[in-house]
Each structure stands twice: as C-alpha cells, then as structure tokens.
Amino acid sequence: MQNIALFNYKKLVLLFTAILVAPSIFAHSINYALENAPANEVVWFYLKLGFTHIIPFGLDHILFVMGLCLLSTKVKTILWQATAFTVAHSITLALSMKNIIVAPSAIVEPIIALSILFVAVENILLTELKPWRIAIVFLFGLIHGMGFASALNEIGLPNGKFYTSIIAFNVGVELGQIAVIIAMFSLFIIPLRNKVWYRKKVVYGFSACIGLVAAFWTVERMFF
Amino acid sequence: MKNNILYLTLIIVFIGSVGFIVLKYQHTEKDKLAKVYTLLERKGLLAKTDEWINTKRNVALLQNKIEANPADIKSKIALANNFILESRATGNYAYYDIAAMKLANDVLAIDNNNFEALTLKSLIYLSQHHFADGLATAERAKNQAPYNAFVHGVLVDGNVEMGNYDSAVLCAQQMMDIRPDLRSYARASYLREIYGDYPGAIEAMKLAIEAGAPGDEATEWSRIQLGHLYENTGDLKSAEMNYQIALNERPGYMHANAGMARLAMAMKDYNKAISFYKQAANDAVEGAFKEELATVYFLSGQKEKANELTGLLIEELDKGAAAANTDESIGHYADKELAYAYLSVNKYDKALEHALLEYNRRPKNIEVNETVAWVNYKKGDVSKALPFISEALKTNSKNPTLLCRAGLIYLKAGDKEKAKQLLREGTLNNPNIDDLLKAEAAIAMQQL
C-alpha cells in the first residue's frame, strides 16, 4: 500500500516537473532594438512596460491587489502582503525568463483568475486576516510571475542587459501595484473604514464584484 | 465553525480546480501529440492538376509507412517536405506549417541533431516569421552539413529578415559556389534588389527561371517575382507577359492572378482587379488576399466593404500573433502586417504599437524601419520618422514605394533637396505602386 502511495506521489511530482520544466520548447524572445541602447534607456523602457502592465492593461492584477486590500484596513498589513507578492513574482519571472522554469499560459492564466476568485471569496468568508494569508499571497505571486513572463516575452529582453531590464520591469510592476493600493486606501478604505456598514457594503460589495469577474475569467480561460 | 468549514471547502475547491486545469492541459497536449495531420482538399483549378494526384499518392504512402513504423525518420522528413510544398501551392501556411513542424519535432525527439529536421524546422520558423529562431536553427543545421546549399539558402533568408545584409550576401555567395540553381539565383536577385540594382536583379531572376522546370511551383514563383521587379521598374508589359506565362504553365496560380490584379489596378480597372483577386482567393486558402482586396474596394469607393475586410484581416492576424506570443513554439508573428492594416483604418496608435513590436525583433531590417517611419509620418510625428527612414535607405534600395515614402517624410521635415531627389527616383518610369501613395508623391513633386 505504501509503495503504491509513493509511486503516485512520484508520478505527481513528475507531472508537475514536466509541465514546469521545458526549456527547449520555449525560449524567451530577444529585444534586438535595445541591445545597443544605453542603460538608462533600457531601464526607462522596462520600467514603463512594468507599470503599464498593471495600469492600465493588467485588470486581473489590479483586481488581485484590490482584493488583497479589503480584508485589513491597516496599511502595514497590506504592505507585507504586497512585499510577499513582489518577492514571489520576481523569483518566477526571472526563472521563467531564464528558461529555468516555464509554464504554459494555458495553465498559468486560468490559475491567475482562480487566485483572484480565491482572494475575493476569502474576503467574504473571513472576518479578519489570518497569518497564513501571507503564505497564500506568496504562492499566488509565484503564479502571477509566470504570467508576467509571458507578457514580457512578447517584447523580449535585450541580450547582455537581462538583469537591468528584468529588475526595471519588476520595479515598474511594483509601482503599478503601489498606485492601486494608494488609490484603494485613499478613495475607499481610509474614508470609509470607520463606518458601521464598511464591511457589509465595501468589503462584501467589492469582493463580490471581483469574484464574479474572476469566475468569468476562470471559465473563459479554461474553456475558450 | 460554519465559516471554517466553508473556508476548508474553498481550499479544497481551489486545489481541485488547479488539478483540473493541469489535467485538462495534459489531455489537450496529449491530443495534440497524437494528432495526425493529413492533406486538406484543394479548391478550384489546383484540385485538377496531376501534381495534386501525385501529392495525394505520396502522402498516403508516407503516412502508411509512418503508421507501420513510427520511428521511420526518413518518411517523416519526406512527409514534412510534402506538407511544406503543399503550403506553398495552396497558401495554407497556418495548417501545413504546424503539420510539418510536428513531424520535424518528432524527428528531433528521436535524433536531436538530425540535419534535415533542423533545416525544415528553420524553414518553418521563417515561414511563421520567427526569424531569429529560424536563423539560429539554420546555423545549427549548417554545423551538421557546412556544404549544403539548401541550408545556406535558409541562412540567406534569415539574415535578410534580421537585417544582417552583409552576412546574407556572404551566405548567398557560398550557396552559389556550392550549387548555382534556381534557389541561389533567386536569392542573388533578391539581394541585388535590396542593394538597388534592378537590372542585376532582373537578370538573376531570369537565370533562376531558366534553371527551373516550367510549371513547378518554385519556377512559377520566381516568374512572379520577375513580374514584380518589372512592375517596380515601370515595365508593365513585361510584367503582364510573365504573369500570363505563369498562368499558362500553372493554371489558376494565385500569385499570378494577384499580379494580374495589380496590373488592372494600375489601369484603374478596379472591377477587373477585384475579379482577379477573387479568382486568386478562390484557389487559395480561405482568407487570402484580404488586404489587397480591401485596397481595391477602398480605391473603387466601396469603403464599407474595405473596412469590413480590414477588420476581418486584423482579427485573423491578431489570432495568429496571439498563438505566437502565448504558448506555442509556432504561430504567425504578423506585427508588420498588422501595423499596415491598422494604418489603413487610421488607428495610428495601434499601428505604431505593432510596428515597434516588430522593430524590437529586427531593428536592422530595412522594411521594418520603413514601416515604423511611415506609421510615425502618418501619425504626424515626422521627427520620429526621420531616423527610421534613414536606416531604411541604408542599402540604397531603389524600391519605388520606399523612395516615395522617404521623399514625403523628408519633404515634411523640410529637406526639400533630398525629398526632390527621392521622389524623382521613386516615380522614375512610372512604377506600379499604390495609387494613393502615387497621388501623394505627385502632389509633393508639384510643390518642389
């Protein structure tokens, strides 16, 4: 019995390894136009690219970050979550662009939508932030990083400026996320957090909307 | 308590859904791997040729051999070759490129350095506009067989597309030294055209045609290229003669019909042009010649039809580009084509976005630089257009479309002398170029 269980476990590991490690199939594209450009131009280019990947083009990432903001009204808590998310997506983004891990978008994109749905439902089910939230956010960050990689692959990275461009892209993404957090706190959380109806109207309302959109995306990305 | 159960359910549902996504992907991949590509029925006159009967017989034979022995590398390579030839004959690159790529990958899974499979793979990459990948794969193939003329041809194409013109010339010379034939003469012609030597290009293309068997797709394709060279030098009679010969040798040949359509457009006989394009589209895969038809509709005053067709074209190209950008090792990069399609419906920002995407991939290619320059010019940003058009002119190409566009850009930038020289060269001998561009160039010439 034990042997069978071990065999299945090995099979499961193999299955995920086969999905995530496929360096010869996908090679990240090269941005030849920026190969000879000065470093400051490269930094500015990828910084803008990272930022615009969140605002205005990354509606799924915007909803994810909005979802993270809803369970706690403390800025410190959300910043910890945002940091965990950033560290995680930076790891998988770099590894993906180096072709060390590569996950197909047919897997990554639906899971990204699913992660948004998870956070939205969690906001409705829980009344306070649990300590494991940060671990979950980290895990989701790993998945989102692989999503960023496929977007970055469209533009490509210049040879010889891999780290400069990827760090600039990550900083751009981070600035985009911070902008979403600032907007959420200044427009909704800080002005409304002391209202008696805050949880019922703001947290439930936003989470339900985010959840519905994410559910739609999950189905769309899985089947269409 | 109730919430804890719900939370646990949420986690279980989440893990279950992730598992479902992974298994679904595995299932789809398995289906893809197991898929056996077959020939698609030809349409129109192409279905009535002996070539089609032979192709069907060959493909059936090869498929039987592969079924009997899935490790039969030779048959897999031969089948992939047949698919590539069929893509050229029918214009259905989207289907046959995937079919051939699957076979090439199957062979490489058995023999990682198989020369034929690498060469085929590089050829398919180029066909799908994955030029950097195509060039890199062709280099790998060349390392296996340094004196193979065919792979040198692929290297010429890859280097031209990446804008490495000096390397392309070197490869073409090596190719010519190894084997002077249709393929090497055609490449020599193309390179001479890029460097502005139209008489030389015409001469080399004639040699290419002479080296090929009349009626073969490669020979008639070369004849079409010769016709195009004549169009660019204003010799429409010679162009027509070549298109007619191609139609006689290869009845219903879509590229010859398209050539005849362009000549009809030059005569402002738009109904005739539409009829030729429709004939070409009838024999080709569905959806071909949309861009050209849209232009004729626009010129003949049927703007709604033109916009509708361009919309369909954009949708189609976007789909191919999305496949190329997401998970496939194949899928058609079509950002240059998308840039022009968006330009024709005045969506300048989208046009620029796609032009720059292509520029990121191959900043040294003169056609890509021309595209970025032209989009910027149309957008009204002439200062941004200037460095790109200057790069586009670096090989001294005498392509009339390029020269007219360059002339208009320099005129707007205030460099009248350069504009005058470029426009004069561009309109020399009244070449057959886009009517709207020709009219714009004529107005500009009057100002100078």
XYZ file of C-alpha atoms in Angstrom:
672
model
C 0.000 0.000 0.000
C 2.804 2.305 0.983
C 4.603 1.563 -2.253
C 1.592 2.490 -4.319
C 1.248 5.770 -2.454
C 4.909 6.531 -3.038
C 4.564 5.683 -6.718
C 1.610 8.075 -7.075
C 3.483 10.804 -5.276
C 6.435 10.365 -7.625
C 4.084 10.421 -10.581
C 2.541 13.657 -9.331
C 5.962 15.259 -8.912
C 6.927 14.118 -12.387
C 3.708 15.513 -13.829
C 4.332 18.988 -12.387
C 8.018 18.859 -13.277
C 7.151 18.005 -16.863
C 4.826 20.971 -17.016
C 7.130 23.469 -15.391
C 10.497 22.499 -16.821
C 10.535 22.579 -20.572
C 13.466 24.783 -21.561
C 13.852 23.525 -25.089
C 10.262 24.258 -26.056
C 10.115 27.878 -25.013
C 12.961 30.285 -25.434
C 12.431 33.847 -24.299
C 12.447 36.293 -27.173
C 15.208 38.826 -27.606
C 14.695 42.536 -27.923
C 17.311 43.344 -30.553
C 16.325 47.008 -30.722
C 17.575 47.684 -27.198
C 20.747 45.619 -27.370
C 22.935 48.620 -28.006
C 20.834 51.195 -26.171
C 22.272 52.990 -23.113
C 21.341 51.509 -19.724
C 19.128 54.448 -18.736
C 17.007 53.986 -21.862
C 16.636 50.283 -21.141
C 15.654 50.989 -17.519
C 13.076 53.583 -18.550
C 11.641 51.334 -21.261
C 11.113 48.326 -18.969
C 10.013 50.455 -16.022
C 7.222 51.911 -18.164
C 6.430 48.458 -19.520
C 6.107 47.034 -15.998
C 3.924 49.907 -14.829
C 1.621 49.798 -17.850
C 1.366 46.056 -17.462
C -0.544 46.848 -14.247
C -2.110 50.225 -15.104
C -3.982 50.284 -17.444
C -3.506 46.892 -19.112
C -3.437 44.487 -16.160
C -7.020 44.457 -14.975
C -6.586 40.981 -13.491
C -3.588 42.084 -11.431
C -5.412 45.279 -10.406
C -8.358 43.220 -9.121
C -5.991 40.885 -7.286
C -4.281 43.765 -5.488
C -7.653 45.387 -4.748
C -8.775 42.092 -3.259
C -5.711 41.976 -1.025
C -6.527 45.430 0.334
C -10.005 44.528 1.558
C -9.520 42.172 4.488
C -7.484 44.535 6.621
C -7.693 48.295 6.954
C -4.086 48.605 8.121
C -1.558 49.884 5.598
C 1.238 47.888 7.251
C -0.575 44.597 6.679
C -1.199 45.235 3.024
C 2.390 46.322 2.526
C 3.598 43.000 3.945
C 1.333 41.159 1.560
C 2.450 43.296 -1.362
C 6.090 42.602 -0.460
C 5.479 38.844 -0.328
C 3.708 39.044 -3.672
C 6.562 41.054 -5.205
C 9.299 38.753 -3.935
C 7.394 35.747 -5.261
C 6.630 37.119 -8.706
C 10.186 38.421 -9.066
C 11.513 34.911 -8.452
C 9.323 33.166 -11.028
C 9.592 35.987 -13.540
C 13.393 35.776 -13.509
C 13.396 31.983 -13.573
C 10.889 31.937 -16.413
C 12.818 34.453 -18.477
C 15.965 32.389 -17.902
C 14.003 29.340 -19.100
C 14.724 27.543 -15.839
C 11.034 27.099 -15.221
C 8.491 27.528 -17.957
C 4.789 27.071 -17.501
C 2.384 27.247 -20.439
C -0.105 30.089 -20.374
C -2.934 27.561 -20.733
C -2.166 26.637 -17.119
C -0.953 29.933 -15.699
C -3.732 32.223 -16.940
C -6.694 30.246 -15.533
C -4.864 29.813 -12.204
C -4.278 33.579 -12.046
C -8.030 34.097 -12.474
C -8.666 31.405 -9.883
C -6.317 33.126 -7.422
C -8.319 36.343 -7.738
C -11.514 34.398 -7.112
C -9.920 32.754 -4.076
C -8.927 36.079 -2.522
C -12.393 37.531 -3.184
C -14.191 34.584 -1.565
C -11.717 34.566 1.304
C -12.539 38.232 1.956
C -16.199 37.290 2.318
C -15.653 34.199 4.464
C -13.111 35.586 6.907
C -13.670 38.482 9.283
C -10.029 39.099 9.954
C -6.706 38.483 8.287
C -5.238 35.065 9.100
C -1.480 34.557 9.490
C -1.358 32.131 6.565
C -2.676 34.792 4.171
C 0.871 35.935 3.544
C 1.878 32.389 2.521
C -1.078 32.155 0.159
C -0.220 35.536 -1.353
C 3.371 34.370 -1.816
C 2.160 31.246 -3.586
C -0.098 33.273 -5.851
C 2.775 35.670 -6.506
C 4.753 32.748 -7.896
C 1.940 32.054 -10.353
C 1.456 35.715 -11.326
C 5.208 35.951 -12.021
C 4.870 33.299 -14.686
C 2.021 35.328 -16.173
C 4.233 38.424 -16.262
C 6.835 36.347 -18.079
C 4.551 35.574 -20.988
C 3.722 39.284 -21.311
C 7.391 40.234 -21.183
C 8.164 37.579 -23.756
C 6.138 39.492 -26.343
C 8.560 42.416 -26.093
C 11.644 40.341 -25.322
C 14.741 41.229 -23.312
C 17.963 42.663 -24.750
C 20.967 40.353 -24.719
C 23.532 41.425 -22.132
C 21.055 43.542 -20.159
C 18.978 40.759 -18.691
C 19.105 41.777 -15.035
C 18.843 45.518 -15.722
C 15.711 45.050 -17.791
C 14.066 42.468 -15.576
C 14.685 44.496 -12.395
C 13.338 47.624 -14.102
C 10.252 45.682 -15.210
C 9.700 44.415 -11.651
C 10.068 47.921 -10.222
C 7.528 49.133 -12.779
C 5.106 46.382 -11.758
C 5.679 47.283 -8.118
C 4.979 50.968 -8.737
C 1.785 49.986 -10.533
C 0.710 47.877 -7.563
C 1.548 50.630 -5.087
C -0.538 53.036 -7.169
C -3.512 50.648 -6.904
C -3.005 50.302 -3.135
C -2.772 54.085 -2.685
C -5.940 54.559 -4.749
C -7.831 51.921 -2.740
C -6.769 53.347 0.611
C -7.267 56.988 -0.237
C -10.570 56.576 -2.055
C -12.315 53.833 -0.104
C -10.573 52.308 2.886
C -9.411 55.344 4.879
C -12.556 57.471 4.315
C -14.988 54.589 4.925
C -13.302 52.132 7.326
C -14.988 53.522 10.467
C -18.494 53.352 9.044
C -20.691 50.656 10.523
C -21.617 49.422 7.099
C -17.980 49.318 5.883
C -17.646 45.544 5.895
C -21.120 44.870 4.538
C -21.032 47.369 1.722
C -17.387 47.956 0.856
C -15.735 44.597 1.599
C -18.641 42.411 0.514
C -19.559 44.646 -2.408
C -16.075 44.885 -3.860
C -15.282 41.229 -3.175
C -18.487 40.034 -4.823
C -17.784 42.106 -7.945
C -14.143 40.966 -8.078
C -15.225 37.368 -7.506
C -17.782 37.455 -10.307
C -15.310 38.876 -12.806
C -12.661 36.361 -11.712
C -15.124 33.477 -12.006
C -15.965 34.603 -15.532
C -12.248 34.803 -16.412
C -11.573 31.384 -14.890
C -14.218 29.749 -17.060
C -13.239 31.781 -20.126
C -9.524 30.979 -19.789
C -10.170 27.324 -19.076
C -12.599 26.555 -21.852
C -12.464 29.234 -24.553
C -17.382 26.833 12.845
C -19.599 27.230 9.791
C -17.092 29.644 8.273
C -14.235 27.255 8.974
C -15.998 24.524 7.024
C -16.666 26.936 4.182
C -13.036 28.038 4.216
C -11.870 24.452 4.084
C -14.260 23.865 1.193
C -12.800 26.897 -0.572
C -9.294 25.467 -0.246
C -10.411 22.042 -1.461
C -12.286 23.552 -4.430
C -9.255 25.671 -5.269
C -6.856 22.723 -5.192
C -9.335 20.632 -7.168
C -9.693 23.352 -9.799
C -5.928 23.680 -10.165
C -5.702 19.927 -10.595
C -8.440 20.060 -13.201
C -6.636 22.825 -15.117
C -3.385 20.851 -15.122
C -5.052 17.609 -16.182
C -7.052 19.377 -18.880
C -3.823 20.867 -20.240
C -2.135 17.467 -20.201
C -5.092 15.973 -22.030
C -5.018 18.704 -24.696
C -1.270 18.271 -25.151
C -1.694 14.516 -25.466
C -4.340 15.073 -28.132
C -2.027 17.472 -29.941
C 0.806 14.953 -29.881
C -1.458 12.190 -31.089
C -2.993 14.287 -33.858
C -2.220 13.003 -37.318
C -2.171 15.747 -39.913
C -3.464 14.843 -43.341
C -3.821 16.691 -46.624
C -6.701 19.127 -46.917
C -8.712 19.018 -50.129
C -7.575 21.585 -52.682
C -10.006 24.046 -54.239
C -10.659 25.267 -57.783
C -8.166 24.624 -60.564
C -5.499 23.474 -58.132
C -7.565 20.372 -57.448
C -7.492 19.365 -61.106
C -3.748 19.098 -61.589
C -1.553 15.999 -61.899
C 0.598 17.490 -59.157
C -2.333 17.104 -56.721
C -2.836 13.454 -57.685
C 0.871 12.780 -57.130
C 0.905 14.640 -53.829
C -2.074 12.671 -52.525
C -0.463 9.387 -53.559
C 2.913 10.285 -51.997
C 1.385 11.496 -48.747
C -0.786 8.390 -48.387
C 2.238 6.177 -48.978
C 4.347 8.024 -46.432
C 1.583 8.020 -43.854
C 1.218 4.261 -44.207
C 4.946 3.824 -43.713
C 4.900 6.005 -40.589
C 1.901 4.136 -39.223
C 3.748 0.862 -39.692
C 6.926 2.234 -38.151
C 6.536 5.414 -36.049
C 10.327 5.719 -35.787
C 10.720 5.966 -39.565
C 12.677 9.222 -39.689
C 13.109 9.237 -43.464
C 9.382 9.044 -44.136
C 8.635 11.698 -41.527
C 11.082 14.089 -43.189
C 9.616 13.316 -46.622
C 6.081 13.883 -45.331
C 7.106 17.192 -43.745
C 8.595 18.207 -47.092
C 5.329 17.361 -48.823
C 3.405 19.481 -46.327
C 5.752 22.424 -46.915
C 5.309 22.135 -50.688
C 1.539 21.945 -50.213
C 1.596 25.089 -48.079
C 3.300 26.925 -50.923
C 0.898 25.554 -53.518
C -2.264 26.404 -51.583
C -1.135 29.292 -49.402
C -2.381 27.433 -46.323
C 0.712 28.074 -44.222
C -1.201 28.147 -40.959
C -2.186 24.478 -41.202
C 0.713 22.896 -43.057
C 3.417 24.706 -41.084
C 2.057 23.190 -37.877
C 1.795 19.776 -39.532
C 5.383 19.952 -40.814
C 6.696 21.363 -37.533
C 5.169 18.470 -35.627
C 6.974 15.995 -37.872
C 10.271 17.888 -37.616
C 9.961 17.919 -33.804
C 9.098 14.217 -33.810
C 12.303 13.501 -35.711
C 14.360 15.760 -33.437
C 12.950 13.930 -30.423
C 14.493 10.770 -31.866
C 17.650 12.360 -33.265
C 18.389 15.759 -31.701
C 20.863 16.828 -34.395
C 19.120 15.474 -37.466
C 20.205 17.767 -40.292
C 17.041 17.517 -42.417
C 14.756 18.075 -39.442
C 16.762 21.103 -38.311
C 16.681 22.569 -41.823
C 12.938 22.008 -42.112
C 12.379 23.489 -38.684
C 14.347 26.606 -39.580
C 12.370 26.918 -42.809
C 9.051 26.692 -40.936
C 10.235 29.221 -38.369
C 10.958 31.664 -41.205
C 7.590 30.959 -42.795
C 5.944 31.820 -39.475
C 8.070 34.991 -39.177
C 10.023 33.675 -36.164
C 13.113 34.952 -37.917
C 15.620 34.902 -35.046
C 14.646 31.338 -34.158
C 14.822 30.359 -37.831
C 18.290 31.799 -38.199
C 19.567 30.146 -35.021
C 18.161 26.759 -36.077
C 19.631 27.111 -39.572
C 23.043 27.822 -38.003
C 22.695 24.574 -36.049
C 21.829 22.740 -39.255
C 24.783 24.297 -41.065
C 27.106 22.986 -38.377
C 25.919 19.478 -39.278
C 26.471 19.940 -43.026
C 28.565 23.022 -43.864
C 28.450 22.431 -47.623
C 24.732 22.013 -48.095
C 23.371 24.654 -50.479
C 19.808 24.448 -49.213
C 20.680 25.399 -45.655
C 22.746 28.305 -46.988
C 19.564 29.474 -48.708
C 17.693 29.404 -45.417
C 20.565 31.349 -43.851
C 20.331 33.966 -46.610
C 16.603 34.384 -45.915
C 17.088 34.504 -42.160
C 19.881 37.058 -42.386
C 17.892 39.240 -44.794
C 14.901 39.220 -42.471
C 17.058 40.037 -39.461
C 18.691 42.846 -41.432
C 22.148 41.210 -41.488
C 22.615 42.058 -45.150
C 26.392 41.553 -45.270
C 26.037 38.061 -43.828
C 23.214 37.373 -46.284
C 25.446 38.313 -49.217
C 28.202 36.068 -47.890
C 25.823 33.124 -47.498
C 24.368 33.717 -50.964
C 27.842 33.685 -52.463
C 28.673 30.439 -50.644
C 25.379 28.985 -51.839
C 26.121 29.990 -55.419
C 29.602 28.456 -55.173
C 28.207 25.168 -53.892
C 25.290 24.937 -56.297
C 24.154 27.552 -58.811
C 20.478 26.732 -59.305
C 17.036 28.311 -59.179
C 17.207 28.842 -55.442
C 20.607 30.518 -55.444
C 19.840 32.741 -58.463
C 16.542 33.802 -56.871
C 18.383 34.760 -53.679
C 21.004 36.670 -55.677
C 18.191 38.543 -57.394
C 16.558 39.448 -54.109
C 19.819 40.721 -52.655
C 20.562 42.795 -55.751
C 17.108 44.341 -55.432
C 17.797 45.191 -51.791
C 21.035 46.913 -52.837
C 19.231 48.917 -55.523
C 20.431 47.018 -58.589
C 17.193 46.397 -60.509
C 18.797 45.391 -63.846
C 21.012 42.910 -61.990
C 18.037 41.588 -60.032
C 16.048 41.051 -63.231
C 18.962 39.274 -64.866
C 19.434 36.918 -61.887
C 15.720 36.148 -61.678
C 15.687 35.256 -65.368
C 18.539 32.811 -64.696
C 16.544 31.364 -61.799
C 13.563 30.732 -64.086
C 15.772 29.158 -66.735
C 17.244 26.835 -64.109
C 13.805 25.565 -63.054
C 11.284 23.294 -64.729
C 8.316 25.198 -66.217
C 5.144 24.691 -64.201
C 6.925 23.818 -60.950
C 5.770 25.971 -58.091
C 9.297 27.251 -57.444
C 9.809 28.230 -61.102
C 6.475 29.994 -61.380
C 7.020 31.714 -58.058
C 10.300 33.054 -59.490
C 8.430 34.193 -62.607
C 6.019 36.120 -60.389
C 8.977 37.743 -58.643
C 10.336 38.737 -62.041
C 6.969 40.260 -62.903
C 7.070 42.193 -59.671
C 10.544 43.509 -60.482
C 9.169 44.724 -63.820
C 6.254 46.402 -62.038
C 8.678 48.247 -59.781
C 10.613 49.495 -62.797
C 7.509 50.564 -64.692
C 7.696 47.861 -67.374
C 4.112 46.682 -67.019
C 4.054 44.908 -70.381
C 6.879 42.562 -69.384
C 5.217 42.065 -66.014
C 1.957 41.075 -67.696
C 3.762 38.707 -70.036
C 5.338 36.894 -67.100
C 2.058 36.634 -65.185
C 0.364 35.248 -68.310
C 3.108 32.665 -68.794
C 2.779 31.649 -65.137
C -0.980 31.258 -65.598
C -0.415 29.097 -68.668
C 2.205 26.945 -67.006
C 0.329 26.680 -63.742
C -3.381 27.302 -64.354
C -5.088 29.311 -61.641
C -1.797 30.113 -59.903
C -2.941 32.518 -57.221
C 0.160 34.723 -57.218
C -0.146 35.186 -60.991
C -3.801 36.177 -60.610
C -2.774 38.600 -57.883
C -0.156 40.053 -60.250
C -2.789 40.498 -62.950
C -4.992 42.213 -60.372
C -2.229 44.698 -59.558
C -1.824 45.481 -63.245
C -5.582 46.011 -63.578
C -5.356 48.413 -60.644
C -2.626 50.314 -62.455
C -5.099 50.741 -65.350
C -7.720 51.830 -62.784
C -9.857 48.902 -63.894
C -11.000 48.099 -60.356
C -13.720 45.620 -61.341
C -11.168 43.565 -63.238
C -8.777 43.784 -60.286
C -11.499 42.588 -57.894
C -12.295 39.707 -60.239
C -8.613 38.618 -60.397
C -8.213 38.833 -56.637
C -11.382 36.822 -56.151
C -10.050 34.203 -58.570
C -6.802 34.118 -56.620
C -8.681 33.797 -53.343
C -10.892 31.063 -54.775
C -7.911 28.788 -55.385
C -6.056 29.747 -52.253
C -6.868 29.035 -48.669
C -9.859 30.912 -47.309
C -8.984 34.405 -46.188
C -6.039 35.009 -48.514
C -5.644 38.321 -50.380
C -7.893 40.196 -47.943
C -5.516 43.144 -47.661
C -5.214 43.539 -51.433
C -8.966 43.222 -51.957
C -9.617 45.788 -49.239
C -7.320 48.238 -51.046
C -9.191 47.795 -54.334
C -12.537 48.207 -52.600
C -11.256 51.397 -50.986
C -9.951 52.785 -54.270
C -13.180 51.934 -56.070
C -15.157 53.869 -53.458
C -16.554 50.839 -51.599
C -15.256 52.000 -48.227
C -17.607 49.927 -46.080
C -16.529 46.716 -47.762
C -12.893 47.756 -47.438
C -13.243 48.439 -43.695
C -15.128 45.211 -43.108
C -12.438 43.214 -44.859
C -9.657 45.000 -42.999
C -11.450 44.261 -39.723
C -11.525 40.570 -40.599
C -7.865 40.670 -41.590
C -6.881 42.293 -38.281
C -8.860 39.682 -36.361
C -7.163 36.871 -38.252
C -3.660 38.283 -37.855
C -4.240 39.012 -34.161
C -5.246 35.396 -33.609
C -2.028 34.160 -35.212
C 0.070 36.634 -33.265
C -1.632 35.635 -30.005
C -0.739 31.995 -30.671
C 2.850 33.029 -31.320
C 3.012 35.037 -28.112
C 1.385 32.619 -25.722
C 2.270 29.004 -25.550
C 3.190 27.793 -28.967
C 6.584 27.280 -30.480
C 4.787 28.224 -33.663
C 2.246 30.835 -34.623
C 2.487 33.618 -37.108
C 4.144 36.855 -35.981
C 2.339 39.411 -38.116
C 3.057 42.737 -36.457
C 4.345 44.439 -39.609
C 1.210 43.384 -41.493
C -0.937 44.433 -38.528
C 0.741 47.849 -38.482
C -0.257 48.466 -42.114
C -3.756 47.051 -41.551
C -4.333 49.416 -38.610
C -2.871 52.259 -40.636
C -5.417 51.669 -43.396
C -8.249 52.203 -40.910
C -6.482 55.220 -39.358
C -5.767 53.576 -35.994
C -2.348 55.142 -35.655
C -1.540 54.201 -32.057
C -2.281 50.538 -32.673
C -0.289 50.709 -35.902
C 2.703 52.152 -34.046
C 2.418 49.602 -31.256
C 2.670 46.730 -33.745
C 5.354 48.402 -35.859
C 7.502 48.799 -32.736
C 6.889 45.219 -31.666
C 8.321 44.097 -34.981
C 11.140 46.636 -34.670
C 12.104 45.138 -31.298
C 12.532 41.789 -33.028
C 14.548 43.024 -36.012
C 15.742 46.598 -35.755
C 18.197 46.274 -38.636
C 15.683 45.187 -41.290
C 15.041 47.961 -43.815
C 11.379 47.078 -44.386
C 10.664 47.180 -40.660
C 12.374 50.567 -40.377
C 10.313 51.784 -43.331
C 7.145 50.617 -41.547
C 7.985 52.422 -38.297
C 8.933 55.566 -40.237
C 5.745 55.510 -42.303
C 3.499 54.973 -39.287
C 5.164 57.884 -37.488
C 4.788 60.052 -40.588
C 1.099 59.178 -40.886
C 0.721 59.916 -37.185
C 2.165 63.380 -37.868
C 5.398 62.782 -35.959
C 7.956 63.440 -38.669
C 10.925 63.943 -36.318
C 10.439 60.403 -35.027
C 10.097 59.096 -38.580
C 13.442 60.505 -39.751
C 15.957 58.158 -38.055
C 13.935 55.128 -39.136
C 13.641 56.185 -42.763
C 17.334 56.965 -42.839
C 18.014 53.394 -41.637
C 15.571 52.043 -44.243
C 17.578 53.721 -47.002
C 20.936 52.318 -45.833
C 21.239 49.665 -48.567
C 20.438 52.177 -51.346
C 17.339 50.185 -52.249
C 15.510 51.646 -55.214
C 12.149 50.232 -54.229
C 9.734 52.918 -55.508
C 7.370 52.630 -52.546
C 10.251 53.135 -50.117
C 11.649 56.065 -52.122
C 8.282 57.821 -52.373
C 7.603 57.387 -48.676
C 11.098 58.611 -47.845
C 10.643 61.616 -50.151
C 7.390 62.573 -48.439
C 8.959 62.246 -44.993
C 11.969 64.412 -45.914
C 9.671 66.975 -47.510
C 7.657 67.286 -44.335
C 10.898 67.548 -42.372
C 11.876 70.497 -44.576
C 14.717 68.841 -46.509
C 13.460 69.788 -49.985
C 16.593 68.770 -51.876
C 16.618 65.246 -50.521
C 12.851 64.985 -50.938
C 13.079 66.050 -54.568
C 15.800 63.538 -55.341
C 13.976 60.665 -53.620
C 10.591 61.437 -55.154
C 12.137 61.776 -58.610
C 13.869 58.408 -58.247
C 10.754 56.834 -56.767
C 8.492 57.879 -59.591
C 11.033 57.250 -62.357
C 9.469 55.255 -65.241
C 6.080 55.366 -63.525
C 6.349 52.194 -61.430
C 3.253 50.298 -60.385
C 2.812 51.319 -56.763
C -0.141 52.066 -54.519
C -2.414 54.672 -56.161
C -2.791 56.782 -53.030
C 0.950 56.955 -52.485
C 1.480 57.793 -56.151
C -1.038 60.641 -55.931
C 0.567 61.966 -52.728
C 4.000 61.819 -54.359
C 2.715 63.651 -57.468
C 1.263 66.476 -55.374
C 4.518 66.735 -53.429
C 6.536 66.900 -56.653
C 4.443 69.865 -57.787
C 5.383 71.703 -54.588
C 9.085 71.263 -55.247
